[in-house]
Short mmCIF file of C-alpha atoms and ligand atoms in Angstrom, two decimals:
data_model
loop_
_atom_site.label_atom_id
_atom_site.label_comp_id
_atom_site.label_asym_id
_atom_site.label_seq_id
_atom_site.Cartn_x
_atom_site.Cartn_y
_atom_site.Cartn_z
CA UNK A 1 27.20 5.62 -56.73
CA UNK A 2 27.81 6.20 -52.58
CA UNK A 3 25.36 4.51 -50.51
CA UNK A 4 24.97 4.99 -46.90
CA UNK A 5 23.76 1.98 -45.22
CA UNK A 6 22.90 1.89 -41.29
CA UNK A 7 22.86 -0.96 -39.24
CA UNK A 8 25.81 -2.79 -42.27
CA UNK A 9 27.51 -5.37 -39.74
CA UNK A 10 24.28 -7.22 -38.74
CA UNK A 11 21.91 -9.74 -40.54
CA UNK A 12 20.59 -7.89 -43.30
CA UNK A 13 22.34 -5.34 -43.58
CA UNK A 14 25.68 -7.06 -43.91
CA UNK A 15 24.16 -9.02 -46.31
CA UNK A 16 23.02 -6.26 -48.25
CA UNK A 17 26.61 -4.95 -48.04
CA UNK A 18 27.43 -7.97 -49.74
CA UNK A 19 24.97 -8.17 -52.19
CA UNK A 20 25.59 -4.87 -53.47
CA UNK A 21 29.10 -4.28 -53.41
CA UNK A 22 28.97 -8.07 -55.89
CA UNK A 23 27.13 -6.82 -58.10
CA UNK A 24 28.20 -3.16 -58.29
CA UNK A 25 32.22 -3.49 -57.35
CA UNK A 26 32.80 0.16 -58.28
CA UNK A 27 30.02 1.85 -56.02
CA UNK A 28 31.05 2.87 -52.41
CA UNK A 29 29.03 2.37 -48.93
CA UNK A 30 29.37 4.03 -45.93
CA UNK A 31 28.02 1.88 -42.98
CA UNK A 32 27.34 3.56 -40.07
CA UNK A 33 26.85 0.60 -36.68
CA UNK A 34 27.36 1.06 -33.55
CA UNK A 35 28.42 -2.81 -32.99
CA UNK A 36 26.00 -3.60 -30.50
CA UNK A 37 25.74 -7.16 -29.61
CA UNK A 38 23.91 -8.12 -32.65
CA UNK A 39 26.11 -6.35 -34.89
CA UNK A 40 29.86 -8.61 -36.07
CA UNK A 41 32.53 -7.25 -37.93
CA UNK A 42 32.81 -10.95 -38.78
CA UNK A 43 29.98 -10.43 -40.83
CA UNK A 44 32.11 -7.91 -43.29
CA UNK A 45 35.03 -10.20 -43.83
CA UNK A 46 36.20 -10.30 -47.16
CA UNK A 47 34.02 -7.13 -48.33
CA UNK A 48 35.74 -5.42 -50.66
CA UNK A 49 37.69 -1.50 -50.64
CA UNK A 50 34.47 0.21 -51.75
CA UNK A 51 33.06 -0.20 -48.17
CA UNK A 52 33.93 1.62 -44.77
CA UNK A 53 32.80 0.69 -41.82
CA UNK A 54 31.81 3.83 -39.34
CA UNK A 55 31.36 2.42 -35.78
CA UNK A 56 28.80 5.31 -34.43
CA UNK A 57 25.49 5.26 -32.90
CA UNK A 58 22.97 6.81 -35.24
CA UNK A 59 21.30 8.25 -32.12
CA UNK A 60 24.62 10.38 -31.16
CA UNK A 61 26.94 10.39 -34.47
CA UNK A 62 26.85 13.59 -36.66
CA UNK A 63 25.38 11.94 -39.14
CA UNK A 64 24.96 15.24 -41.80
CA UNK A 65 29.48 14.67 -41.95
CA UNK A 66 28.59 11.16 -42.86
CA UNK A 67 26.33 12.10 -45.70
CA UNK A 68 29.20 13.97 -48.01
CA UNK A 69 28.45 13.02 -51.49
CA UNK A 70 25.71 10.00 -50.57
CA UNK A 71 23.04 9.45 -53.13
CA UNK A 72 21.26 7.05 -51.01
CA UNK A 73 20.27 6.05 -47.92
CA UNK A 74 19.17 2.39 -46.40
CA UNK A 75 18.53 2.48 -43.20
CA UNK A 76 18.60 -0.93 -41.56
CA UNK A 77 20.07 -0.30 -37.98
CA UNK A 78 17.75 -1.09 -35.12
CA UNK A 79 17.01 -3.13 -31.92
CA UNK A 80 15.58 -5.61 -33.52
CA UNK A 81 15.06 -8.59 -30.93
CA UNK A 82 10.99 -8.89 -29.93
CA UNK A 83 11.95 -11.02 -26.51
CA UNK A 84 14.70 -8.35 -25.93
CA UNK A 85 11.98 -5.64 -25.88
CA UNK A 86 10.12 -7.09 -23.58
CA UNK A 87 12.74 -7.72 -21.50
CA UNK A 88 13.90 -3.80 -21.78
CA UNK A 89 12.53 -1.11 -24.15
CA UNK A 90 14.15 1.73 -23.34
CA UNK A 91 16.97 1.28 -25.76
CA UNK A 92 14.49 0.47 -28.42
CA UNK A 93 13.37 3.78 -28.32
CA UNK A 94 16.31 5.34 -28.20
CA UNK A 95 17.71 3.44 -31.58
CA UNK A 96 14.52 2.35 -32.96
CA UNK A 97 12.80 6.01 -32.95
CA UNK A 98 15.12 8.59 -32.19
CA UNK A 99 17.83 7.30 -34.38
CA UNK A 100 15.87 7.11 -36.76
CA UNK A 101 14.64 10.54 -36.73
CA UNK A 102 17.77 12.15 -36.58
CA UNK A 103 19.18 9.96 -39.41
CA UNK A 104 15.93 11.26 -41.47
CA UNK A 105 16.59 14.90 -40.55
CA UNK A 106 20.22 14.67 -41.49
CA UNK A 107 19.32 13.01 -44.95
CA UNK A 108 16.46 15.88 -45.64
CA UNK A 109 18.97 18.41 -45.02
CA UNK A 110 21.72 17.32 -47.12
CA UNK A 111 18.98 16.88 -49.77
CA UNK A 112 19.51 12.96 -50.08
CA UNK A 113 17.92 12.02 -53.50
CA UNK A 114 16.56 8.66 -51.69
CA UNK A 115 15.74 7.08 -48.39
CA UNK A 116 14.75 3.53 -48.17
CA UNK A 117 13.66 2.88 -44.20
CA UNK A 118 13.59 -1.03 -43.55
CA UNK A 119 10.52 -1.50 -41.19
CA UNK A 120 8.78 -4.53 -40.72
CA UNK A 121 5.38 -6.55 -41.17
CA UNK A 122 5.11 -6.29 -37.82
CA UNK A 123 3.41 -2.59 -37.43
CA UNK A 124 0.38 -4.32 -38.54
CA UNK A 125 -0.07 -6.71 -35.38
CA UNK A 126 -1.35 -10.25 -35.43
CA UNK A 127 -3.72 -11.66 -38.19
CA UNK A 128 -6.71 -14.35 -37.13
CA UNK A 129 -6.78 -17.60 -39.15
CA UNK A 130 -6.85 -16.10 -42.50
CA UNK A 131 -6.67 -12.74 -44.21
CA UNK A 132 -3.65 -11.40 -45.85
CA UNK A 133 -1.73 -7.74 -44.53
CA UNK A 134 -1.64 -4.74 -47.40
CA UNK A 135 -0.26 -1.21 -47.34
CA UNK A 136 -2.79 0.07 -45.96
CA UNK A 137 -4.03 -2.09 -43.04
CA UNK A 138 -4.05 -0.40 -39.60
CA UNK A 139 -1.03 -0.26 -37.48
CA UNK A 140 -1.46 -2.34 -34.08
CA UNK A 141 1.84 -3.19 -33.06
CA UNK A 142 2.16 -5.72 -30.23
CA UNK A 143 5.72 -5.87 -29.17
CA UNK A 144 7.28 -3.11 -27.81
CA UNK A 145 10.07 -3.51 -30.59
CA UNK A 146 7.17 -3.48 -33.26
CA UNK A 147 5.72 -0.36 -31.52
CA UNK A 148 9.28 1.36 -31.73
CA UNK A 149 9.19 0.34 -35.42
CA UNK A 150 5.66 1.51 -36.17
CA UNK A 151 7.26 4.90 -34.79
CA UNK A 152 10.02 5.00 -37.34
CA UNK A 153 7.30 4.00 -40.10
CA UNK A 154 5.42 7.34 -39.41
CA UNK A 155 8.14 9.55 -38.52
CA UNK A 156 9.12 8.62 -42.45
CA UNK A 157 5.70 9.18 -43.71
CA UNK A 158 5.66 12.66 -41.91
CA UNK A 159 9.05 13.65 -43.50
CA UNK A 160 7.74 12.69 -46.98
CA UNK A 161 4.31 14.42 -46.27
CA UNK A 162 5.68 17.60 -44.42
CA UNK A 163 9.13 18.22 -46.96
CA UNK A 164 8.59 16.31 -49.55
CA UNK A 165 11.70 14.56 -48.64
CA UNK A 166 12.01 11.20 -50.62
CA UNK A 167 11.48 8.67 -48.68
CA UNK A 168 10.22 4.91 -49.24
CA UNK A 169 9.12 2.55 -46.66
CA UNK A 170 9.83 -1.48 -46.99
CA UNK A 171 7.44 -3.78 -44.48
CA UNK A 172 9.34 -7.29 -45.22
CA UNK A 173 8.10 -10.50 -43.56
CA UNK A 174 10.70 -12.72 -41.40
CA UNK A 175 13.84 -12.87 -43.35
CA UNK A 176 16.29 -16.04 -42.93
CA UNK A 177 19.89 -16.79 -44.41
CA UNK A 178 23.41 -16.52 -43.34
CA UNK A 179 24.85 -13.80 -40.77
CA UNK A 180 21.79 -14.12 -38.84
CA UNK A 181 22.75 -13.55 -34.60
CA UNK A 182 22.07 -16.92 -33.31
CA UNK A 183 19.16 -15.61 -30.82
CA UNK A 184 16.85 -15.37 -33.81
CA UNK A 185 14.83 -18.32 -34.14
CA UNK A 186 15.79 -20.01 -37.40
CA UNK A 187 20.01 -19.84 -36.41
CA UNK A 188 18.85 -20.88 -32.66
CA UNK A 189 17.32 -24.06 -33.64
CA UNK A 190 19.94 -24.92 -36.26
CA UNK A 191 22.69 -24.33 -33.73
CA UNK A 192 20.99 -26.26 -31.33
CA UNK A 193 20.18 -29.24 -32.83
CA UNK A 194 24.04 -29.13 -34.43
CA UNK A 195 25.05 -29.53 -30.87
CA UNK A 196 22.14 -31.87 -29.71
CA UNK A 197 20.77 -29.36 -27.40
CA UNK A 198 16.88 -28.81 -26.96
CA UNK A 199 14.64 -26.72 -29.56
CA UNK A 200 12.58 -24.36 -27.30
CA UNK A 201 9.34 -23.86 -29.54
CA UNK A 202 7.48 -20.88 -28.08
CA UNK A 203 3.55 -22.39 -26.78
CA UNK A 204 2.48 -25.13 -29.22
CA UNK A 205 4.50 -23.79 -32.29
CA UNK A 206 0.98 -22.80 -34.13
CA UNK A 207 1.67 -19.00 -34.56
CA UNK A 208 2.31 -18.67 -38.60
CA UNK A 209 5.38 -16.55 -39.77
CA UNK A 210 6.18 -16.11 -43.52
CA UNK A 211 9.40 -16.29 -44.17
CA UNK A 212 11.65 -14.73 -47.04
CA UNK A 213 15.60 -15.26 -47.92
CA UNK A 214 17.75 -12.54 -47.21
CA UNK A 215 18.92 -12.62 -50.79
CA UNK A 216 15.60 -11.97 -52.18
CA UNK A 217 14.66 -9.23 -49.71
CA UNK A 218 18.32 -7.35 -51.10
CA UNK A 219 17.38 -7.55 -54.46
CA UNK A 220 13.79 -6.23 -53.36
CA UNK A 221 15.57 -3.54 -52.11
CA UNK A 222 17.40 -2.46 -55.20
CA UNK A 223 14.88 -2.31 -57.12
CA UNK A 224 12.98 -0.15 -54.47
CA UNK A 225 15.90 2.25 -54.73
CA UNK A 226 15.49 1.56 -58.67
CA UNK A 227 11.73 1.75 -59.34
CA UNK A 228 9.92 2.75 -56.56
CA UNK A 229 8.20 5.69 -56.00
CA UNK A 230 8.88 8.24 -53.55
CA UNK A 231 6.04 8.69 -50.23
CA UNK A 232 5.01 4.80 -51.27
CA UNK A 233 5.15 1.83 -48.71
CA UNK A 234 5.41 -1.69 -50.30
CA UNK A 235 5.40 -5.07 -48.45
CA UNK A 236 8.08 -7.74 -49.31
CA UNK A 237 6.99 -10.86 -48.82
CA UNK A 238 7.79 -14.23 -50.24
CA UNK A 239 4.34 -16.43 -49.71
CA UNK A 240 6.25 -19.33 -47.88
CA UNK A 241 4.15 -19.48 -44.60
CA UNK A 242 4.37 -21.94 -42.05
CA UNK A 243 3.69 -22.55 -38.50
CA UNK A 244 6.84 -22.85 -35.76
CA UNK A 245 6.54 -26.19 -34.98
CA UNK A 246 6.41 -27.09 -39.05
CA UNK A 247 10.09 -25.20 -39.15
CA UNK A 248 11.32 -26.64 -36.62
CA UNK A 249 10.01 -30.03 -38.04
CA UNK A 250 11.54 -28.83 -41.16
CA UNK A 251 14.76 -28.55 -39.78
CA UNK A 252 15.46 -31.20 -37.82
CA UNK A 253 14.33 -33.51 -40.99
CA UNK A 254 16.78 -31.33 -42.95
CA UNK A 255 19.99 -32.21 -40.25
CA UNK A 256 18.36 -35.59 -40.00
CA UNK A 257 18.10 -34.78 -36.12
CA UNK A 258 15.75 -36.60 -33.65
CA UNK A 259 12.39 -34.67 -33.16
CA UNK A 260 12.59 -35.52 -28.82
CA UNK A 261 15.23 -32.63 -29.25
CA UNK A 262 11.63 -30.03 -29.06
CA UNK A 263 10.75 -28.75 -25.75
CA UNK A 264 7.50 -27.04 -25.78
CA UNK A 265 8.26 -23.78 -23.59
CA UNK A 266 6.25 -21.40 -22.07
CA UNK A 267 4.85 -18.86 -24.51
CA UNK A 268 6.11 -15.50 -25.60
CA UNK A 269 4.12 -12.75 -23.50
CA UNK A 270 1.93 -11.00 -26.60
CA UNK A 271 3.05 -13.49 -29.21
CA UNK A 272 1.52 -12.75 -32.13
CA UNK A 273 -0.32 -15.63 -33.82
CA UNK A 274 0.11 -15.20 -37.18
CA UNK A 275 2.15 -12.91 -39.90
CA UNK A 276 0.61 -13.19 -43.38
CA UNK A 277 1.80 -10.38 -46.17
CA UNK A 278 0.15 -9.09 -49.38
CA UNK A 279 3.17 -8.38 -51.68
CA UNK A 280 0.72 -7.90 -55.15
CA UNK A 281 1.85 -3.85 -55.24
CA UNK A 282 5.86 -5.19 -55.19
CA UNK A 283 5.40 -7.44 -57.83
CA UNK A 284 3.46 -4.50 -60.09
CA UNK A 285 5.27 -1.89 -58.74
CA UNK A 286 8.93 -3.04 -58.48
CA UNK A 287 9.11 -5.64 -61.05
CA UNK A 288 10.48 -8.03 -58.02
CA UNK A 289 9.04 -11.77 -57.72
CA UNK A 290 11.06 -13.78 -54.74
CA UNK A 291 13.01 -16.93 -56.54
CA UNK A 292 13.72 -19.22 -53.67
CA UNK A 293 11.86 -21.59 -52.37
CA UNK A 294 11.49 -22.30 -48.56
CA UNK A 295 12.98 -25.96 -48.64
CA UNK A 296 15.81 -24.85 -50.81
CA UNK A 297 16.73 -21.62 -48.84
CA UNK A 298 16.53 -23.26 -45.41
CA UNK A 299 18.89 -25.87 -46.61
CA UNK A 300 21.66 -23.47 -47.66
CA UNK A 301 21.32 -22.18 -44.56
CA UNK A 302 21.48 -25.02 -42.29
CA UNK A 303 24.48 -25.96 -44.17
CA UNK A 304 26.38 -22.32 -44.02
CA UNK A 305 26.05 -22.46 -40.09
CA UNK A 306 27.23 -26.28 -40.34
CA UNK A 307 30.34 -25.07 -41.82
CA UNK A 308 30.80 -21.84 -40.87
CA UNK A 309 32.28 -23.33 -37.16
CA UNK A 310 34.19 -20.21 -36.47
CA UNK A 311 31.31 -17.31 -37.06
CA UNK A 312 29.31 -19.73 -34.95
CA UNK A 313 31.46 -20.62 -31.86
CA UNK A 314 31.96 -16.81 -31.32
CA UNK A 315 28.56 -15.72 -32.28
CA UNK A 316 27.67 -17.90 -29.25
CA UNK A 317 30.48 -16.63 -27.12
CA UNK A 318 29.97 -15.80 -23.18
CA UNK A 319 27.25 -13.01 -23.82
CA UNK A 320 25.15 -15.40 -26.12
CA UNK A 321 25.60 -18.14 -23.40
CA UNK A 322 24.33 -15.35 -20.53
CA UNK A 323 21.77 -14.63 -22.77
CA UNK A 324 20.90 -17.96 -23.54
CA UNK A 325 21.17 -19.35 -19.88
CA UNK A 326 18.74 -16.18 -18.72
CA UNK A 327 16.18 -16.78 -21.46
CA UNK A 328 15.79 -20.30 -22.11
CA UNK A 329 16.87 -22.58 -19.11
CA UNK A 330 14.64 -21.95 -15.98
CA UNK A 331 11.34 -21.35 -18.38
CA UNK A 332 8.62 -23.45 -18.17
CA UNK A 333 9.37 -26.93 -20.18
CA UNK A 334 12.78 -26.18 -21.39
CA UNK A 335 14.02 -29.36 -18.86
CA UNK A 336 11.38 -31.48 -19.71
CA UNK A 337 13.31 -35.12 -20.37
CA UNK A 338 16.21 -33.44 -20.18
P1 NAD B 401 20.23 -7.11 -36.50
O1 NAD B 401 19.84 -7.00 -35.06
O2 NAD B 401 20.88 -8.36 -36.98
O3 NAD B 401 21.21 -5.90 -36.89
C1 NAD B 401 21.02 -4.60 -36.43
C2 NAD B 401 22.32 -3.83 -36.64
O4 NAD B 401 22.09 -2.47 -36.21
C3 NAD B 401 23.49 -4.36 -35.80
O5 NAD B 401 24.63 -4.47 -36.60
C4 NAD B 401 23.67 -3.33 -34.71
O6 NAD B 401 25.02 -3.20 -34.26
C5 NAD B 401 23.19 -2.05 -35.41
N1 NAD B 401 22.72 -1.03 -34.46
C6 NAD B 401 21.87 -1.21 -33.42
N2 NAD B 401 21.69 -0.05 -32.76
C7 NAD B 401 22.43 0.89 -33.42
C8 NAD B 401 22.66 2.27 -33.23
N3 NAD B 401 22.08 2.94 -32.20
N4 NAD B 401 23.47 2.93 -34.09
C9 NAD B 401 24.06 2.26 -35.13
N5 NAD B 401 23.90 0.95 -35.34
C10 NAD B 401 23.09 0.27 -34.50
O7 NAD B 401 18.89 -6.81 -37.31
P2 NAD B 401 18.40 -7.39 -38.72
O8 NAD B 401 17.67 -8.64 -38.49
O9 NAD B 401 19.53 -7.35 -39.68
O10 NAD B 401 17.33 -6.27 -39.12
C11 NAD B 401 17.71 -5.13 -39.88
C12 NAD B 401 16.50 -4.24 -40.08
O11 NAD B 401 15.48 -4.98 -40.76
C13 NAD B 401 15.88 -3.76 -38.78
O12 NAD B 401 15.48 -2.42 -38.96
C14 NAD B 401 14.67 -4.67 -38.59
O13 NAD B 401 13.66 -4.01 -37.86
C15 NAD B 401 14.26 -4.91 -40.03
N6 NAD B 401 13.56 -6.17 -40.30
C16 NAD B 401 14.12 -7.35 -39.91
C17 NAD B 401 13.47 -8.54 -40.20
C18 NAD B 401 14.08 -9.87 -39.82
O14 NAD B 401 13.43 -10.90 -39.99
N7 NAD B 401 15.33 -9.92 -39.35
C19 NAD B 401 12.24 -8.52 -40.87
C20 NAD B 401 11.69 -7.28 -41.26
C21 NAD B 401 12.37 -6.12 -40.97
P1 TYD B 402 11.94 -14.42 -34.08
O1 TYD B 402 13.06 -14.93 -34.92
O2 TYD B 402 12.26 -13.89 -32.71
O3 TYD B 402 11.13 -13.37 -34.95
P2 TYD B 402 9.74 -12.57 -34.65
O4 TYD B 402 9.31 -12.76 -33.28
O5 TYD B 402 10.16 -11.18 -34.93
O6 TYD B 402 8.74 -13.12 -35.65
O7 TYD B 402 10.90 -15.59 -33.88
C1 TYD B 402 10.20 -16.17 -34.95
C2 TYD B 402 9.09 -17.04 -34.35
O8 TYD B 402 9.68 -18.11 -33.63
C3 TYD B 402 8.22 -16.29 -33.36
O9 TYD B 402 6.86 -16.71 -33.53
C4 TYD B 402 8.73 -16.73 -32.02
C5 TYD B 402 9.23 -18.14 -32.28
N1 TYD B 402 10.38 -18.57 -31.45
C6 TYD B 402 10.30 -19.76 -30.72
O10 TYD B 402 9.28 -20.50 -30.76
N2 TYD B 402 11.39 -20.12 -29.97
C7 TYD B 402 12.51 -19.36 -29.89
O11 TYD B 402 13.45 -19.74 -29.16
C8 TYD B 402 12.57 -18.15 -30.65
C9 TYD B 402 13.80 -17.26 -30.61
C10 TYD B 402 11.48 -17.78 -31.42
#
């Protein structure tokens, strides 16, 4: 089979890259990334032949030349950094929506037989203290990001609705594992507290994320490709929820590293306060149960960015540190005991 994959040299998708070319040596993917900051060829190393890596920008490339004998379509590439948004959203729009509607238009006319669009949990908005998200809750995005991804959600609904064009939407909760850019919050804080440095937790650490490995969201997404059905939306979620400050917690007891390393910081404009999916129609649907356990995941990750020194040191290069310095160092808290 001939996948192409969008987005194929950052977290997930690289991972995906991985996953599938494992377990299915003789297939071939196309992976189309415009190597933005978040995206690393590092991240590819060692894939095998059956991949090429296309560096375009799904908003400019002509995509329809890219599509010569593809089957199927994932389409992971995005913007995908919340604080980022907020900081500048114009280039989420441009990726986020636009992208993604020409990379939808370009499938539908070389008759693609499927299209899996990765969007997020995050088109639903912020849940109270209880309550769990499903298919069909209301979209309320927060985040600029999350509106540019609520976008891309209904610009695939309206191509399945209007041609009939195959398409099949994924919602996954926070995903966590290797190859993640150390911005995100689980690498940051590992990172971090590898090099003694503090652990900016957003307010008090009480907003609730669920988080799911990277290797069970890629086998969710085979068997989307596999069993699900065309038009349909399903939520991948793993039911490990926890609270910031509790993974942070969890962490630091993992690297056996010193809890004063936390600095309370001021809070994410918008933050949403908790993230809580209902993945029932997955597990009937798709035959797909998550197998790893929160504790378990998080400490094969902690210990692939302990020894993965090299992907680390330039993942943090001079941009990260810019990044880092501009973000983190003159906010509210961040020097507290320093
Ligand atoms: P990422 O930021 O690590 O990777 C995004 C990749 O897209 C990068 O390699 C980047 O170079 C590429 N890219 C960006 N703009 C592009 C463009 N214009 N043209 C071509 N390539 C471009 O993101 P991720 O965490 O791997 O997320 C992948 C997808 O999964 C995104 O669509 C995201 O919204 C979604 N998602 C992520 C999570 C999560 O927890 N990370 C959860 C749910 C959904
Ligand atoms: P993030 O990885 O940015 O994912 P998202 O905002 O898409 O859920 O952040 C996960 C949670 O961690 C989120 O509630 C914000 C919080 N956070 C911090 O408290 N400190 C940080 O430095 C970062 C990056 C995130």
């Amino acid at each position: 089979m001939k996948l192409l994959v969008t987005g194929g040299a950052g977290f997930i998708g690289s991972n995906f890259v991985r996953y599938w070319l494992r377990d299915h040596p003789s297939d071939r993917i196309v992976n189309i990334d415009k190597l933005t900051y978040a995206g690393n060829r590092q991240n590819l190393e060692g894939v095998s032949p059956g991949h090429e890596l296309v560096c375009e920008d799904i908003a400019e490339a002509n995509l329809e030349e890219q599509m010569e004998g593809v089957e199927a379509v994932f389409h992971f590439a995005a913007e995908s950094h919340v604080d980022r948004s907020i900081d500048s959203a114009d280039v989420f729009v441009r990726t986020n929506v636009l992208g993604t509607q020409r990379l939808l238009e370009a499938a539908r006319r070389r008759r693609i037989a499927r299209f899996v669009l990765i969007s997020t949990d995050e088109v639903y908005g912020a849940l109270g203290d209880s309550g769990d998200f499903t298919e069909d809750a209301p979209f309320r995005p927060n985040s600029p990001y999350a509106a540019t991804k609520a976008a891309a959600d209904l610009l695939a609904r309206s191509y399945f609705k209007t041609y009939q064009f195959p398409v099949i939407v994924t919602r996954a909760c926070n995903n966590y594992g290797p190859y993640q850019h150390p911005e995100k919050m689980i690498p940051l804080m590992t990172t971090n507290a590898l090099n003694g440095l503090p652990l900016p937790v957003y307010g008090e650490g009480a907003q609730v994320r669920e988080w799911i490995h990277v290797e069970d969201h890629c086998r969710a997404l085979e068997a989307v490709l596999r069993r699900g059905r065309p038009g349909e939306v399903y939520n991948l979620g793993s039911g490990y929820r926890s609270t910031n400050l509790e993974l942070v917690q969890m962490i630091l007891r993992l690297l056996d590293k010193p809890a004063s390393l936390i600095r309370f910081v001021a809070d994410r404009p918008g933050h949403d306060f908790r993230y809580a999916l209902d993945s029932a129609k997955a597990h009937r649907e798709l035959g797909w149960e998550p197998q790893i356990a929160l504790e378990a995941g998080l400490e094969q990750t902690l210990r692939w960015y302990r020894d993965n020194h090299e992907w680390v040191r330039s993942a943090r290069g001079d941009s990260y540190q810019q990044y880092y310095s501009q973000m983190y160092e003159n906010r509210e808290g961040y020097r507290q005991n320093l």
